[in-house]
Amino acid sequence: FVICSRPEAHIEDFFAQFQYPTLQIDLANVDGAYRDIETYLKFEFVRIAVDQELDPVVWPGQRIIDRLVSQSSGQFVYASTTIKYVGDEYESAVARLNIILGLKPCTGKSPFAELDALYTEILQRQPDQDFLKEFLLVLVARSMLVGIGNGNFDDAMLLGLDERELGRKLRGMHSLLKFEPFIDVHHKSFLDFLDDPSRAGEYHVSKHSANRRYMQLVTDELVKAASNAIEQTDS
């Protein structure tokens, strides 16, 4: 059997109980994923260019395709969402691609409305919303500090949890987050979603607020550690 799904924790737990081995494949990490996405984008952009009487040799160009491939993070959902939005037969493909690239403001429906709805639905399912919003601040700040610290241990410590408890708190986020070697997003578009208040709504996290809260948490931990050290010295 071949079963395709998001990496939800309850699905992973279900298959882990079988005696016979199962093979789990992360399609984003399959060799050639980026190459396949590039091939898909090239083919679809040629189709769109022909439909809209554009020159497929000139538009959108390899540089733009390379940028979209990079932004996809190896996930076809980003590429397919882009093509679906740009290829709307009632709109200008050039204008819509510029919106995707951030070169033109979006005045109508978001190009990633369906993706945003998925992200919002997953976030709304999390039982501890206060913890979730605090964690998202740490996640955004940590995304700008990759390679610094001890990953999940640092996140847990800053949030006042141990690593195991943090893992359980984030159990419902497996489709958005990867946990090895440290907690990070599967897809960069999730960070883009959080950064845009018009898309994320109540889950919006600005880089400024994330960095400020992260520094507050770090400072609190340093003060706590210093206080403990002083108490031990006095005793």
C-alpha positions as semicolon CSV with decimal commas, in nm:
position;residue;x (nm);y (nm);z (nm)
1;F;0,000;0,000;0,000
2;V;0,104;0,358;-0,063
3;I;-0,047;0,611;0,176
4;C;0,013;0,982;0,133
5;S;-0,056;1,234;0,407
6;R;0,082;1,520;0,606
7;P;0,315;1,402;0,886
8;E;0,048;1,419;1,155
9;A;0,152;1,268;1,490
10;H;-0,149;1,035;1,524
11;I;-0,087;0,893;1,175
12;E;0,281;0,833;1,252
13;D;0,186;0,665;1,581
14;F;-0,061;0,437;1,405
15;F;0,194;0,300;1,160
16;A;0,463;0,272;1,427
17;Q;0,264;-0,007;1,596
18;F;0,297;-0,253;1,308
19;Q;0,546;-0,538;1,341
20;Y;0,631;-0,540;0,974
21;P;0,852;-0,256;0,856
22;T;0,704;0,045;0,686
23;L;0,902;0,290;0,478
24;Q;0,843;0,657;0,551
25;I;0,944;0,897;0,277
26;D;0,956;1,273;0,311
27;L;0,894;1,390;-0,044
28;A;1,066;1,721;0,025
29;N;1,390;1,533;0,092
30;V;1,371;1,298;-0,204
31;D;1,661;1,339;-0,443
32;G;1,549;1,546;-0,737
33;A;1,253;1,716;-0,563
34;Y;1,381;2,062;-0,655
35;R;1,459;1,948;-1,007
36;D;1,108;1,808;-1,047
37;I;0,957;2,134;-0,923
38;E;1,170;2,329;-1,169
39;T;1,053;2,104;-1,452
40;Y;0,691;2,147;-1,345
41;L;0,721;2,526;-1,325
42;K;0,889;2,552;-1,665
43;F;0,622;2,338;-1,830
44;E;0,334;2,528;-1,670
45;F;0,479;2,872;-1,738
46;V;0,518;2,784;-2,106
47;R;0,152;2,680;-2,111
48;I;0,044;3,003;-1,940
49;A;0,264;3,215;-2,167
50;V;0,111;3,060;-2,478
51;D;-0,242;3,105;-2,341
52;Q;-0,179;3,473;-2,265
53;E;0,022;3,546;-2,580
54;L;0,348;3,604;-2,396
55;D;0,692;3,501;-2,516
56;P;0,780;3,185;-2,317
57;V;1,148;3,236;-2,401
58;V;1,148;3,573;-2,223
59;W;0,877;3,531;-1,958
60;P;0,915;3,462;-1,673
61;G;1,285;3,383;-1,724
62;Q;1,518;3,135;-1,556
63;R;1,607;3,372;-1,272
64;I;1,244;3,395;-1,161
65;I;1,196;3,020;-1,193
66;D;1,508;2,962;-0,982
67;R;1,370;3,199;-0,719
68;L;1,036;3,017;-0,707
69;V;1,208;2,680;-0,684
70;S;1,412;2,805;-0,390
71;Q;1,104;2,948;-0,219
72;S;0,923;2,617;-0,261
73;S;1,153;2,446;-0,006
74;G;1,103;2,128;-0,206
75;Q;0,725;2,135;-0,155
76;F;0,500;2,097;-0,458
77;V;0,213;2,269;-0,278
78;Y;0,392;2,603;-0,313
79;A;0,463;2,551;-0,682
80;S;0,112;2,430;-0,762
81;T;-0,046;2,717;-0,566
82;T;0,171;2,964;-0,756
83;I;0,075;2,819;-1,093
84;K;-0,294;2,808;-1,005
85;Y;-0,289;3,175;-0,907
86;V;-0,076;3,301;-1,196
87;G;-0,263;3,091;-1,451
88;D;-0,608;3,238;-1,386
89;E;-0,747;3,286;-1,737
90;Y;-0,936;3,601;-1,635
91;E;-0,633;3,783;-1,494
92;S;-0,295;3,903;-1,620
93;A;-0,031;3,637;-1,559
94;V;0,241;3,903;-1,551
95;A;0,059;4,107;-1,285
96;R;-0,021;3,801;-1,076
97;L;0,335;3,673;-1,086
98;N;0,453;4,016;-0,971
99;I;0,218;3,984;-0,673
100;I;0,368;3,645;-0,590
101;L;0,716;3,797;-0,610
102;G;0,616;4,091;-0,392
103;L;0,670;4,340;-0,672
104;K;0,307;4,449;-0,673
105;P;0,056;4,480;-0,386
106;C;-0,233;4,238;-0,374
107;T;-0,568;4,419;-0,390
108;G;-0,789;4,113;-0,415
109;K;-0,780;3,755;-0,296
110;S;-0,444;3,647;-0,157
111;P;-0,246;3,427;-0,397
112;F;-0,196;3,185;-0,109
113;A;-0,551;3,193;0,027
114;E;-0,587;2,814;0,021
115;L;-0,248;2,763;0,185
116;D;-0,332;3,027;0,445
117;A;-0,659;2,851;0,523
118;L;-0,468;2,526;0,580
119;Y;-0,215;2,693;0,811
120;T;-0,491;2,870;1,004
121;E;-0,692;2,549;1,044
122;I;-0,390;2,364;1,185
123;L;-0,310;2,647;1,427
124;Q;-0,670;2,676;1,543
125;R;-0,672;2,304;1,629
126;Q;-0,399;2,347;1,890
127;P;-0,555;2,318;2,237
128;D;-0,327;2,562;2,423
129;Q;-0,353;2,882;2,222
130;D;-0,161;3,095;2,473
131;F;0,135;2,857;2,460
132;L;0,109;2,838;2,081
133;K;0,138;3,213;2,036
134;E;0,433;3,229;2,274
135;F;0,600;2,944;2,087
136;L;0,544;3,113;1,750
137;L;0,735;3,416;1,878
138;V;1,026;3,191;1,974
139;L;1,004;3,004;1,643
140;V;1,024;3,320;1,434
141;A;1,313;3,454;1,641
142;R;1,492;3,118;1,623
143;S;1,448;3,110;1,245
144;M;1,686;3,405;1,231
145;L;1,934;3,240;1,468
146;V;1,986;2,898;1,308
147;G;2,305;2,735;1,429
148;I;2,310;2,921;1,760
149;G;2,248;2,738;2,086
150;N;2,127;2,388;2,152
151;G;1,805;2,382;1,951
152;N;1,512;2,214;2,120
153;F;1,668;2,230;2,465
154;D;1,698;2,608;2,439
155;D;1,340;2,642;2,313
156;A;1,207;2,428;2,597
157;M;1,410;2,614;2,858
158;L;1,293;2,954;2,737
159;L;0,932;2,837;2,745
160;G;0,968;2,692;3,096
161;L;0,934;2,330;2,984
162;D;1,151;2,022;2,949
163;E;1,216;1,882;2,602
164;R;0,966;1,598;2,637
165;E;0,689;1,831;2,751
166;L;0,766;2,068;2,464
167;G;0,737;1,778;2,222
168;R;0,395;1,687;2,358
169;K;0,278;2,047;2,343
170;L;0,373;2,057;1,975
171;R;0,230;1,716;1,892
172;G;-0,037;1,867;1,669
173;M;0,218;2,070;1,472
174;H;0,404;1,787;1,300
175;S;0,266;1,885;0,960
176;L;0,418;2,232;0,998
177;L;0,734;2,160;1,194
178;K;1,028;1,925;1,179
179;F;1,194;1,831;1,507
180;E;1,540;1,708;1,408
181;P;1,809;1,823;1,455
182;F;1,612;2,113;1,604
183;I;1,262;2,254;1,571
184;D;1,220;2,429;1,238
185;V;0,952;2,481;0,975
186;H;0,901;2,232;0,694
187;H;0,827;2,513;0,455
188;K;0,947;2,874;0,446
189;S;0,601;2,985;0,336
190;F;0,478;2,921;0,692
191;L;0,716;3,192;0,817
192;D;0,598;3,420;0,536
193;F;0,241;3,352;0,648
194;L;0,319;3,443;1,010
195;D;0,498;3,760;0,901
196;D;0,198;3,896;0,707
197;P;-0,086;4,029;0,928
198;S;-0,331;4,022;0,638
199;R;-0,272;3,649;0,601
200;A;-0,210;3,525;0,955
201;G;-0,460;3,740;1,142
202;E;-0,441;3,663;1,514
203;Y;-0,134;3,443;1,455
204;H;0,069;3,723;1,299
205;V;0,422;3,749;1,440
206;S;0,644;4,036;1,333
207;K;1,019;3,985;1,337
208;H;1,053;4,284;1,569
209;S;0,809;4,150;1,828
210;A;0,961;3,802;1,800
211;N;1,313;3,929;1,861
212;R;1,199;4,147;2,149
213;R;1,014;3,863;2,321
214;Y;1,303;3,624;2,258
215;M;1,547;3,863;2,423
216;Q;1,310;3,905;2,718
217;L;1,297;3,528;2,766
218;V;1,676;3,497;2,735
219;T;1,724;3,779;2,985
220;D;1,483;3,616;3,229
221;E;1,678;3,290;3,208
222;L;2,010;3,469;3,261
223;V;1,874;3,652;3,565
224;K;1,737;3,326;3,702
225;A;2,070;3,149;3,649
226;A;2,260;3,435;3,813
227;S;2,024;3,434;4,111
228;N;2,066;3,060;4,155
229;A;2,444;3,095;4,137
230;I;2,441;3,369;4,402
231;E;2,219;3,161;4,631
232;Q;2,450;2,862;4,598
233;T;2,752;3,080;4,677
234;D;2,584;3,227;4,986
235;S;2,488;2,884;5,112
